[in-house]
Amino acid sequence: MRESRPIVALDFPSLEEVKSFLALFPTEEKLYVKIGMELYYAAGPEVVRYAKSLGHSVFLDLKLHDIPNTVKSAMAVLANLGVDMTNVHAAGGVEMMAAAREGLGDGPKLIAVTQLTSTSEEQMQDFQNIQTSLSESVVHYARKTAQAGLDGVVCSAHEVALIKDVTSNDFVCLTPGIRPAGSALGDQKRVMTPAAARAIGSDYIVVGRPITRAEDPVAAYRVIKDEWNGTC
Ligand code: C5P
Protein backbone atom coordinates (compact mmCIF):
# COMPACT_ATOMS: atom_id res chain seq x y z
CA MET A 1 0.00 0.00 0.00
CA ARG A 2 1.56 3.26 -1.12
CA GLU A 3 2.33 5.85 1.58
CA SER A 4 1.43 9.30 0.28
CA ARG A 5 4.18 11.12 2.18
CA PRO A 6 7.75 10.85 0.94
CA ILE A 7 9.92 9.81 3.91
CA VAL A 8 12.35 12.63 4.72
CA ALA A 9 15.83 11.37 5.72
CA LEU A 10 16.85 13.46 8.73
CA ASP A 11 20.56 13.08 8.11
CA PHE A 12 21.60 15.72 10.62
CA PRO A 13 24.30 15.39 13.26
CA SER A 14 22.34 16.71 16.24
CA LEU A 15 18.91 17.12 17.78
CA GLU A 16 19.28 20.90 17.56
CA GLU A 17 19.56 20.74 13.78
CA VAL A 18 16.57 18.41 13.60
CA LYS A 19 14.56 20.87 15.67
CA SER A 20 15.46 23.78 13.38
CA PHE A 21 14.60 21.76 10.29
CA LEU A 22 11.25 20.49 11.56
CA ALA A 23 10.32 23.98 12.77
CA LEU A 24 10.25 25.11 9.11
CA PHE A 25 7.07 23.09 8.55
CA PRO A 26 3.63 24.25 9.71
CA THR A 27 2.63 22.36 12.87
CA GLU A 28 -0.36 20.77 11.13
CA GLU A 29 1.88 19.21 8.47
CA LYS A 30 2.67 15.72 9.75
CA LEU A 31 5.78 14.26 8.13
CA TYR A 32 7.18 10.75 7.85
CA VAL A 33 10.85 11.01 8.84
CA LYS A 34 13.77 8.61 8.72
CA ILE A 35 16.22 8.61 11.61
CA GLY A 36 19.42 6.80 10.74
CA MET A 37 22.46 5.63 12.63
CA GLU A 38 24.37 8.89 12.72
CA LEU A 39 21.56 10.89 14.28
CA TYR A 40 20.39 8.10 16.59
CA TYR A 41 23.86 7.41 17.93
CA ALA A 42 24.43 11.14 18.45
CA ALA A 43 21.07 12.15 19.89
CA GLY A 44 19.66 8.86 21.21
CA PRO A 45 16.04 7.90 21.82
CA GLU A 46 15.26 11.54 22.58
CA VAL A 47 15.22 12.34 18.88
CA VAL A 48 12.56 9.68 18.25
CA ARG A 49 10.49 10.96 21.17
CA TYR A 50 10.84 14.51 19.86
CA ALA A 51 9.63 13.67 16.35
CA LYS A 52 6.75 11.61 17.76
CA SER A 53 5.78 14.43 20.14
CA LEU A 54 5.25 16.65 17.09
CA GLY A 55 2.97 14.01 15.56
CA HIS A 56 5.40 12.84 12.87
CA SER A 57 5.77 9.20 11.85
CA VAL A 58 9.22 7.69 12.36
CA PHE A 59 11.16 5.11 10.37
CA LEU A 60 14.13 4.18 12.56
CA ASP A 61 16.79 2.94 10.15
CA LEU A 62 19.22 1.08 12.42
CA LYS A 63 19.60 -2.14 10.37
CA LEU A 64 19.88 -4.53 13.31
CA HIS A 65 21.96 -7.69 12.81
CA ASP A 66 22.82 -9.86 15.83
CA ILE A 67 21.77 -13.12 17.47
CA PRO A 68 17.98 -13.61 17.53
CA ASN A 69 17.58 -13.10 21.27
CA THR A 70 19.49 -9.81 21.29
CA VAL A 71 17.58 -8.49 18.28
CA LYS A 72 14.27 -9.48 19.85
CA SER A 73 15.05 -7.58 23.07
CA ALA A 74 16.32 -4.54 21.18
CA MET A 75 13.16 -4.50 19.07
CA ALA A 76 10.99 -4.51 22.20
CA VAL A 77 12.82 -1.35 23.30
CA LEU A 78 12.23 0.30 19.91
CA ALA A 79 8.55 -0.64 20.03
CA ASN A 80 8.29 1.18 23.36
CA LEU A 81 9.73 4.28 21.72
CA GLY A 82 6.74 4.30 19.39
CA VAL A 83 8.57 3.89 16.08
CA ASP A 84 6.29 3.33 13.08
CA MET A 85 8.82 1.34 11.07
CA THR A 86 12.28 -0.12 11.62
CA ASN A 87 14.59 -2.63 9.96
CA VAL A 88 17.08 -5.48 10.17
CA HIS A 89 19.62 -7.09 7.85
CA ALA A 90 18.06 -10.10 6.11
CA ALA A 91 21.55 -11.69 6.28
CA GLY A 92 20.88 -12.28 10.00
CA GLY A 93 18.64 -15.17 8.98
CA VAL A 94 15.01 -16.20 9.14
CA GLU A 95 15.21 -17.01 12.86
CA MET A 96 16.63 -13.58 13.62
CA MET A 97 14.02 -11.83 11.49
CA ALA A 98 11.20 -13.80 13.15
CA ALA A 99 12.63 -12.90 16.57
CA ALA A 100 12.75 -9.24 15.52
CA ARG A 101 9.10 -9.43 14.53
CA GLU A 102 8.21 -10.98 17.87
CA GLY A 103 10.10 -8.34 19.83
CA LEU A 104 8.64 -5.45 17.86
CA GLY A 105 5.07 -6.75 17.88
CA ASP A 106 2.59 -6.44 15.05
CA GLY A 107 1.97 -2.70 15.12
CA PRO A 108 5.07 -1.14 13.57
CA LYS A 109 6.24 -2.11 10.10
CA LEU A 110 9.37 -4.25 9.99
CA ILE A 111 11.43 -4.43 6.83
CA ALA A 112 14.79 -5.94 5.89
CA VAL A 113 17.84 -4.80 4.00
CA THR A 114 18.75 -7.42 1.37
CA GLN A 115 22.05 -6.56 -0.30
CA LEU A 116 23.17 -3.00 0.41
CA THR A 117 23.07 -0.95 -2.77
CA SER A 118 26.71 -0.07 -2.14
CA THR A 119 27.60 -3.76 -2.71
CA SER A 120 28.56 -4.64 -6.27
CA GLU A 121 27.99 -8.08 -7.77
CA GLU A 122 31.75 -8.59 -7.89
CA GLN A 123 32.16 -7.71 -4.19
CA MET A 124 29.27 -9.98 -3.24
CA GLN A 125 30.74 -12.93 -5.13
CA ASP A 126 34.26 -12.35 -3.90
CA PHE A 127 33.74 -11.20 -0.31
CA GLN A 128 30.48 -12.90 0.66
CA ASN A 129 31.29 -15.93 -1.52
CA ILE A 130 27.76 -15.96 -2.96
CA GLN A 131 28.03 -17.38 -6.49
CA THR A 132 24.83 -16.00 -8.03
CA SER A 133 23.93 -12.70 -9.62
CA LEU A 134 23.26 -9.77 -7.31
CA SER A 135 19.61 -9.67 -8.30
CA GLU A 136 19.19 -13.40 -7.56
CA SER A 137 20.62 -12.79 -4.11
CA VAL A 138 18.27 -9.83 -3.54
CA VAL A 139 15.28 -11.93 -4.64
CA HIS A 140 16.39 -14.82 -2.41
CA TYR A 141 16.64 -12.54 0.63
CA ALA A 142 13.27 -10.95 -0.19
CA ARG A 143 11.59 -14.40 -0.27
CA LYS A 144 13.14 -15.31 3.08
CA THR A 145 12.09 -11.96 4.52
CA ALA A 146 8.49 -12.65 3.53
CA GLN A 147 8.73 -16.18 4.99
CA ALA A 148 9.94 -14.73 8.30
CA GLY A 149 6.76 -12.65 8.53
CA LEU A 150 8.25 -9.23 7.83
CA ASP A 151 6.40 -6.55 5.89
CA GLY A 152 8.92 -5.88 3.16
CA VAL A 153 12.40 -4.76 2.15
CA VAL A 154 14.54 -1.74 1.49
CA CYS A 155 15.55 -1.96 -2.15
CA SER A 156 16.67 -0.09 -5.18
CA ALA A 157 13.72 1.24 -7.16
CA HIS A 158 15.03 -0.85 -10.06
CA GLU A 159 14.38 -4.07 -8.09
CA VAL A 160 10.76 -3.45 -7.10
CA ALA A 161 9.07 -5.41 -9.92
CA LEU A 162 11.34 -8.43 -9.43
CA ILE A 163 10.71 -8.49 -5.67
CA LYS A 164 6.93 -8.12 -5.92
CA ASP A 165 6.91 -10.93 -8.48
CA VAL A 166 8.41 -13.43 -6.04
CA THR A 167 6.57 -12.21 -2.92
CA SER A 168 3.24 -10.44 -3.30
CA ASN A 169 1.93 -7.09 -4.33
CA ASP A 170 1.38 -6.25 -0.64
CA PHE A 171 5.03 -6.86 0.20
CA VAL A 172 6.44 -3.41 0.95
CA CYS A 173 9.24 -2.00 -1.18
CA LEU A 174 10.88 1.08 0.32
CA THR A 175 13.20 2.83 -2.07
CA PRO A 176 15.89 5.43 -1.42
CA GLY A 177 17.99 6.96 -4.20
CA ILE A 178 15.19 9.25 -5.33
CA ARG A 179 15.96 12.48 -7.14
CA PRO A 180 13.51 14.92 -8.73
CA ALA A 181 14.48 15.73 -12.31
CA GLY A 182 17.37 18.18 -12.47
CA SER A 183 18.52 17.89 -8.84
CA ALA A 184 22.07 17.07 -7.68
CA LEU A 185 22.86 13.36 -7.44
CA GLY A 186 25.24 13.69 -4.49
CA ASP A 187 26.82 10.24 -4.03
CA GLN A 188 23.78 8.39 -5.43
CA LYS A 189 24.36 6.64 -8.74
CA ARG A 190 21.30 4.75 -9.93
CA VAL A 191 18.54 7.21 -9.14
CA MET A 192 14.87 7.45 -10.05
CA THR A 193 12.39 10.33 -9.99
CA PRO A 194 9.40 10.21 -7.60
CA ALA A 195 7.04 9.78 -10.57
CA ALA A 196 9.07 6.87 -11.95
CA ALA A 197 9.23 5.24 -8.50
CA ARG A 198 5.45 5.51 -8.28
CA ALA A 199 5.05 4.03 -11.76
CA ILE A 200 7.16 0.96 -10.93
CA GLY A 201 5.24 0.31 -7.71
CA SER A 202 7.41 1.58 -4.81
CA ASP A 203 5.38 1.81 -1.61
CA TYR A 204 7.64 4.29 0.18
CA ILE A 205 10.31 6.63 -1.15
CA VAL A 206 13.09 8.08 1.00
CA VAL A 207 14.42 11.51 0.07
CA GLY A 208 17.16 13.30 1.96
CA ARG A 209 19.36 16.02 0.55
CA PRO A 210 16.99 17.24 -2.21
CA ILE A 211 14.78 18.37 0.72
CA THR A 212 17.13 18.92 3.67
CA ARG A 213 19.69 20.90 1.64
CA ALA A 214 17.19 22.82 -0.47
CA GLU A 215 17.07 26.59 -0.19
CA ASP A 216 13.39 26.21 0.69
CA PRO A 217 12.96 22.73 2.19
CA VAL A 218 9.18 23.06 2.61
CA ALA A 219 8.68 23.99 -1.06
CA ALA A 220 11.04 21.20 -2.16
CA TYR A 221 9.12 18.70 0.01
CA ARG A 222 5.80 19.73 -1.53
CA VAL A 223 7.05 19.47 -5.10
CA ILE A 224 8.42 15.98 -4.42
CA LYS A 225 5.26 14.95 -2.59
CA ASP A 226 3.06 16.14 -5.47
CA GLU A 227 5.22 14.32 -8.00
CA TRP A 228 5.09 11.15 -5.87
CA ASN A 229 1.29 11.39 -5.63
CA GLY A 230 0.86 12.20 -9.30
CA THR A 231 -0.89 15.45 -8.44
CA CYS A 232 1.32 17.89 -10.30
O1 C5P B 1 20.22 12.46 0.64
P1 C5P B 1 19.68 11.22 0.01
O2 C5P B 1 18.33 11.40 -0.64
O3 C5P B 1 20.67 10.53 -0.91
O4 C5P B 1 19.44 10.25 1.26
C1 C5P B 1 18.98 8.95 1.14
C2 C5P B 1 18.89 8.30 2.48
O5 C5P B 1 18.59 6.91 2.27
C3 C5P B 1 20.17 8.33 3.29
O6 C5P B 1 19.80 8.38 4.67
C4 C5P B 1 20.85 7.03 2.96
O7 C5P B 1 21.65 6.54 3.99
C5 C5P B 1 19.65 6.11 2.76
N1 C5P B 1 19.90 4.97 1.89
C6 C5P B 1 20.29 5.09 0.57
N2 C5P B 1 20.49 3.98 -0.19
C7 C5P B 1 20.28 2.78 0.33
C8 C5P B 1 19.88 2.63 1.65
C9 C5P B 1 19.69 3.77 2.41
O8 C5P B 1 20.46 6.19 0.08
N3 C5P B 1 20.43 1.74 -0.43
GROMACS .gro file of C-alpha atoms and ligand atoms in nm:
model
  253
    1MET     CA    1   0.000   0.000   0.000
    2ARG     CA    2   0.156   0.326  -0.112
    3GLU     CA    3   0.233   0.585   0.158
    4SER     CA    4   0.143   0.930   0.028
    5ARG     CA    5   0.418   1.112   0.218
    6PRO     CA    6   0.775   1.085   0.094
    7ILE     CA    7   0.992   0.981   0.391
    8VAL     CA    8   1.235   1.263   0.472
    9ALA     CA    9   1.583   1.137   0.572
   10LEU     CA   10   1.685   1.346   0.873
   11ASP     CA   11   2.056   1.308   0.811
   12PHE     CA   12   2.160   1.572   1.062
   13PRO     CA   13   2.430   1.539   1.326
   14SER     CA   14   2.234   1.671   1.624
   15LEU     CA   15   1.891   1.712   1.778
   16GLU     CA   16   1.928   2.090   1.756
   17GLU     CA   17   1.956   2.074   1.378
   18VAL     CA   18   1.657   1.841   1.360
   19LYS     CA   19   1.456   2.087   1.567
   20SER     CA   20   1.546   2.378   1.338
   21PHE     CA   21   1.460   2.176   1.029
   22LEU     CA   22   1.125   2.049   1.156
   23ALA     CA   23   1.032   2.398   1.277
   24LEU     CA   24   1.025   2.511   0.911
   25PHE     CA   25   0.707   2.309   0.855
   26PRO     CA   26   0.363   2.425   0.971
   27THR     CA   27   0.263   2.236   1.287
   28GLU     CA   28  -0.036   2.077   1.113
   29GLU     CA   29   0.188   1.921   0.847
   30LYS     CA   30   0.267   1.572   0.975
   31LEU     CA   31   0.578   1.426   0.813
   32TYR     CA   32   0.718   1.075   0.785
   33VAL     CA   33   1.085   1.101   0.884
   34LYS     CA   34   1.377   0.861   0.872
   35ILE     CA   35   1.622   0.861   1.161
   36GLY     CA   36   1.942   0.680   1.074
   37MET     CA   37   2.246   0.563   1.263
   38GLU     CA   38   2.437   0.889   1.272
   39LEU     CA   39   2.156   1.089   1.428
   40TYR     CA   40   2.039   0.810   1.659
   41TYR     CA   41   2.386   0.741   1.793
   42ALA     CA   42   2.443   1.114   1.845
   43ALA     CA   43   2.107   1.215   1.989
   44GLY     CA   44   1.966   0.886   2.121
   45PRO     CA   45   1.604   0.790   2.182
   46GLU     CA   46   1.526   1.154   2.258
   47VAL     CA   47   1.522   1.234   1.888
   48VAL     CA   48   1.256   0.968   1.825
   49ARG     CA   49   1.049   1.096   2.117
   50TYR     CA   50   1.084   1.451   1.986
   51ALA     CA   51   0.963   1.367   1.635
   52LYS     CA   52   0.675   1.161   1.776
   53SER     CA   53   0.578   1.443   2.014
   54LEU     CA   54   0.525   1.665   1.709
   55GLY     CA   55   0.297   1.401   1.556
   56HIS     CA   56   0.540   1.284   1.287
   57SER     CA   57   0.577   0.920   1.185
   58VAL     CA   58   0.922   0.769   1.236
   59PHE     CA   59   1.116   0.511   1.037
   60LEU     CA   60   1.413   0.418   1.256
   61ASP     CA   61   1.679   0.294   1.015
   62LEU     CA   62   1.922   0.108   1.242
   63LYS     CA   63   1.960  -0.214   1.037
   64LEU     CA   64   1.988  -0.453   1.331
   65HIS     CA   65   2.196  -0.769   1.281
   66ASP     CA   66   2.282  -0.986   1.583
   67ILE     CA   67   2.177  -1.312   1.747
   68PRO     CA   68   1.798  -1.361   1.753
   69ASN     CA   69   1.758  -1.310   2.127
   70THR     CA   70   1.949  -0.981   2.129
   71VAL     CA   71   1.758  -0.849   1.828
   72LYS     CA   72   1.427  -0.948   1.985
   73SER     CA   73   1.505  -0.758   2.307
   74ALA     CA   74   1.632  -0.454   2.118
   75MET     CA   75   1.316  -0.450   1.907
   76ALA     CA   76   1.099  -0.451   2.220
   77VAL     CA   77   1.282  -0.135   2.330
   78LEU     CA   78   1.223   0.030   1.991
   79ALA     CA   79   0.855  -0.064   2.003
   80ASN     CA   80   0.829   0.118   2.336
   81LEU     CA   81   0.973   0.428   2.172
   82GLY     CA   82   0.674   0.430   1.939
   83VAL     CA   83   0.857   0.389   1.608
   84ASP     CA   84   0.629   0.333   1.308
   85MET     CA   85   0.882   0.134   1.107
   86THR     CA   86   1.228  -0.012   1.162
   87ASN     CA   87   1.459  -0.263   0.996
   88VAL     CA   88   1.708  -0.548   1.017
   89HIS     CA   89   1.962  -0.709   0.785
   90ALA     CA   90   1.806  -1.010   0.611
   91ALA     CA   91   2.155  -1.169   0.628
   92GLY     CA   92   2.088  -1.228   1.000
   93GLY     CA   93   1.864  -1.517   0.898
   94VAL     CA   94   1.501  -1.620   0.914
   95GLU     CA   95   1.521  -1.701   1.286
   96MET     CA   96   1.663  -1.358   1.362
   97MET     CA   97   1.402  -1.183   1.149
   98ALA     CA   98   1.120  -1.380   1.315
   99ALA     CA   99   1.263  -1.290   1.657
  100ALA     CA  100   1.275  -0.924   1.552
  101ARG     CA  101   0.910  -0.943   1.453
  102GLU     CA  102   0.821  -1.098   1.787
  103GLY     CA  103   1.010  -0.834   1.983
  104LEU     CA  104   0.864  -0.545   1.786
  105GLY     CA  105   0.507  -0.675   1.788
  106ASP     CA  106   0.259  -0.644   1.505
  107GLY     CA  107   0.197  -0.270   1.512
  108PRO     CA  108   0.507  -0.114   1.357
  109LYS     CA  109   0.624  -0.211   1.010
  110LEU     CA  110   0.937  -0.425   0.999
  111ILE     CA  111   1.143  -0.443   0.683
  112ALA     CA  112   1.479  -0.594   0.589
  113VAL     CA  113   1.784  -0.480   0.400
  114THR     CA  114   1.875  -0.742   0.137
  115GLN     CA  115   2.205  -0.656  -0.030
  116LEU     CA  116   2.317  -0.300   0.041
  117THR     CA  117   2.307  -0.095  -0.277
  118SER     CA  118   2.671  -0.007  -0.214
  119THR     CA  119   2.760  -0.376  -0.271
  120SER     CA  120   2.856  -0.464  -0.627
  121GLU     CA  121   2.799  -0.808  -0.777
  122GLU     CA  122   3.175  -0.859  -0.789
  123GLN     CA  123   3.216  -0.771  -0.419
  124MET     CA  124   2.927  -0.998  -0.324
  125GLN     CA  125   3.074  -1.293  -0.513
  126ASP     CA  126   3.426  -1.235  -0.390
  127PHE     CA  127   3.374  -1.120  -0.031
  128GLN     CA  128   3.048  -1.290   0.066
  129ASN     CA  129   3.129  -1.593  -0.152
  130ILE     CA  130   2.776  -1.596  -0.296
  131GLN     CA  131   2.803  -1.738  -0.649
  132THR     CA  132   2.483  -1.600  -0.803
  133SER     CA  133   2.393  -1.270  -0.962
  134LEU     CA  134   2.326  -0.977  -0.731
  135SER     CA  135   1.961  -0.967  -0.830
  136GLU     CA  136   1.919  -1.340  -0.756
  137SER     CA  137   2.062  -1.279  -0.411
  138VAL     CA  138   1.827  -0.983  -0.354
  139VAL     CA  139   1.528  -1.193  -0.464
  140HIS     CA  140   1.639  -1.482  -0.241
  141TYR     CA  141   1.664  -1.254   0.063
  142ALA     CA  142   1.327  -1.095  -0.019
  143ARG     CA  143   1.159  -1.440  -0.027
  144LYS     CA  144   1.314  -1.531   0.308
  145THR     CA  145   1.209  -1.196   0.452
  146ALA     CA  146   0.849  -1.265   0.353
  147GLN     CA  147   0.873  -1.618   0.499
  148ALA     CA  148   0.994  -1.473   0.830
  149GLY     CA  149   0.676  -1.265   0.853
  150LEU     CA  150   0.825  -0.923   0.783
  151ASP     CA  151   0.640  -0.655   0.589
  152GLY     CA  152   0.892  -0.588   0.316
  153VAL     CA  153   1.240  -0.476   0.215
  154VAL     CA  154   1.454  -0.174   0.149
  155CYS     CA  155   1.555  -0.196  -0.215
  156SER     CA  156   1.667  -0.009  -0.518
  157ALA     CA  157   1.372   0.124  -0.716
  158HIS     CA  158   1.503  -0.085  -1.006
  159GLU     CA  159   1.438  -0.407  -0.809
  160VAL     CA  160   1.076  -0.345  -0.710
  161ALA     CA  161   0.907  -0.541  -0.992
  162LEU     CA  162   1.134  -0.843  -0.943
  163ILE     CA  163   1.071  -0.849  -0.567
  164LYS     CA  164   0.693  -0.812  -0.592
  165ASP     CA  165   0.691  -1.093  -0.848
  166VAL     CA  166   0.841  -1.343  -0.604
  167THR     CA  167   0.657  -1.221  -0.292
  168SER     CA  168   0.324  -1.044  -0.330
  169ASN     CA  169   0.193  -0.709  -0.433
  170ASP     CA  170   0.138  -0.625  -0.064
  171PHE     CA  171   0.503  -0.686   0.020
  172VAL     CA  172   0.644  -0.341   0.095
  173CYS     CA  173   0.924  -0.200  -0.118
  174LEU     CA  174   1.088   0.108   0.032
  175THR     CA  175   1.320   0.283  -0.207
  176PRO     CA  176   1.589   0.543  -0.142
  177GLY     CA  177   1.799   0.696  -0.420
  178ILE     CA  178   1.519   0.925  -0.533
  179ARG     CA  179   1.596   1.248  -0.714
  180PRO     CA  180   1.351   1.492  -0.873
  181ALA     CA  181   1.448   1.573  -1.231
  182GLY     CA  182   1.737   1.818  -1.247
  183SER     CA  183   1.852   1.789  -0.884
  184ALA     CA  184   2.207   1.707  -0.768
  185LEU     CA  185   2.286   1.336  -0.744
  186GLY     CA  186   2.524   1.369  -0.449
  187ASP     CA  187   2.682   1.024  -0.403
  188GLN     CA  188   2.378   0.839  -0.543
  189LYS     CA  189   2.436   0.664  -0.874
  190ARG     CA  190   2.130   0.475  -0.993
  191VAL     CA  191   1.854   0.721  -0.914
  192MET     CA  192   1.487   0.745  -1.005
  193THR     CA  193   1.239   1.033  -0.999
  194PRO     CA  194   0.940   1.021  -0.760
  195ALA     CA  195   0.704   0.978  -1.057
  196ALA     CA  196   0.907   0.687  -1.195
  197ALA     CA  197   0.923   0.524  -0.850
  198ARG     CA  198   0.545   0.551  -0.828
  199ALA     CA  199   0.505   0.403  -1.176
  200ILE     CA  200   0.716   0.096  -1.093
  201GLY     CA  201   0.524   0.031  -0.771
  202SER     CA  202   0.741   0.158  -0.481
  203ASP     CA  203   0.538   0.181  -0.161
  204TYR     CA  204   0.764   0.429   0.018
  205ILE     CA  205   1.031   0.663  -0.115
  206VAL     CA  206   1.309   0.808   0.100
  207VAL     CA  207   1.442   1.151   0.007
  208GLY     CA  208   1.716   1.330   0.196
  209ARG     CA  209   1.936   1.602   0.055
  210PRO     CA  210   1.699   1.724  -0.221
  211ILE     CA  211   1.478   1.837   0.072
  212THR     CA  212   1.713   1.892   0.367
  213ARG     CA  213   1.969   2.090   0.164
  214ALA     CA  214   1.719   2.282  -0.047
  215GLU     CA  215   1.707   2.659  -0.019
  216ASP     CA  216   1.339   2.621   0.069
  217PRO     CA  217   1.296   2.273   0.219
  218VAL     CA  218   0.918   2.306   0.261
  219ALA     CA  219   0.868   2.399  -0.106
  220ALA     CA  220   1.104   2.120  -0.216
  221TYR     CA  221   0.912   1.870   0.001
  222ARG     CA  222   0.580   1.973  -0.153
  223VAL     CA  223   0.705   1.947  -0.510
  224ILE     CA  224   0.842   1.598  -0.442
  225LYS     CA  225   0.526   1.495  -0.259
  226ASP     CA  226   0.306   1.614  -0.547
  227GLU     CA  227   0.522   1.432  -0.800
  228TRP     CA  228   0.509   1.115  -0.587
  229ASN     CA  229   0.129   1.139  -0.563
  230GLY     CA  230   0.086   1.220  -0.930
  231THR     CA  231  -0.089   1.545  -0.844
  232CYS     CA  232   0.132   1.789  -1.030
  233C5P     O1  233   2.022   1.246   0.064
  233C5P     P1  234   1.968   1.122   0.001
  233C5P     O2  235   1.833   1.140  -0.064
  233C5P     O3  236   2.067   1.053  -0.091
  233C5P     O4  237   1.944   1.025   0.126
  233C5P     C1  238   1.898   0.895   0.114
  233C5P     C2  239   1.889   0.830   0.248
  233C5P     O5  240   1.859   0.691   0.227
  233C5P     C3  241   2.017   0.833   0.329
  233C5P     O6  242   1.980   0.838   0.467
  233C5P     C4  243   2.085   0.703   0.296
  233C5P     O7  244   2.165   0.654   0.399
  233C5P     C5  245   1.965   0.611   0.276
  233C5P     N1  246   1.990   0.497   0.189
  233C5P     C6  247   2.029   0.509   0.057
  233C5P     N2  248   2.049   0.398  -0.019
  233C5P     C7  249   2.028   0.278   0.033
  233C5P     C8  250   1.988   0.263   0.165
  233C5P     C9  251   1.969   0.377   0.241
  233C5P     O8  252   2.046   0.619   0.008
  233C5P     N3  253   2.043   0.174  -0.043
   0.00000   0.00000   0.00000
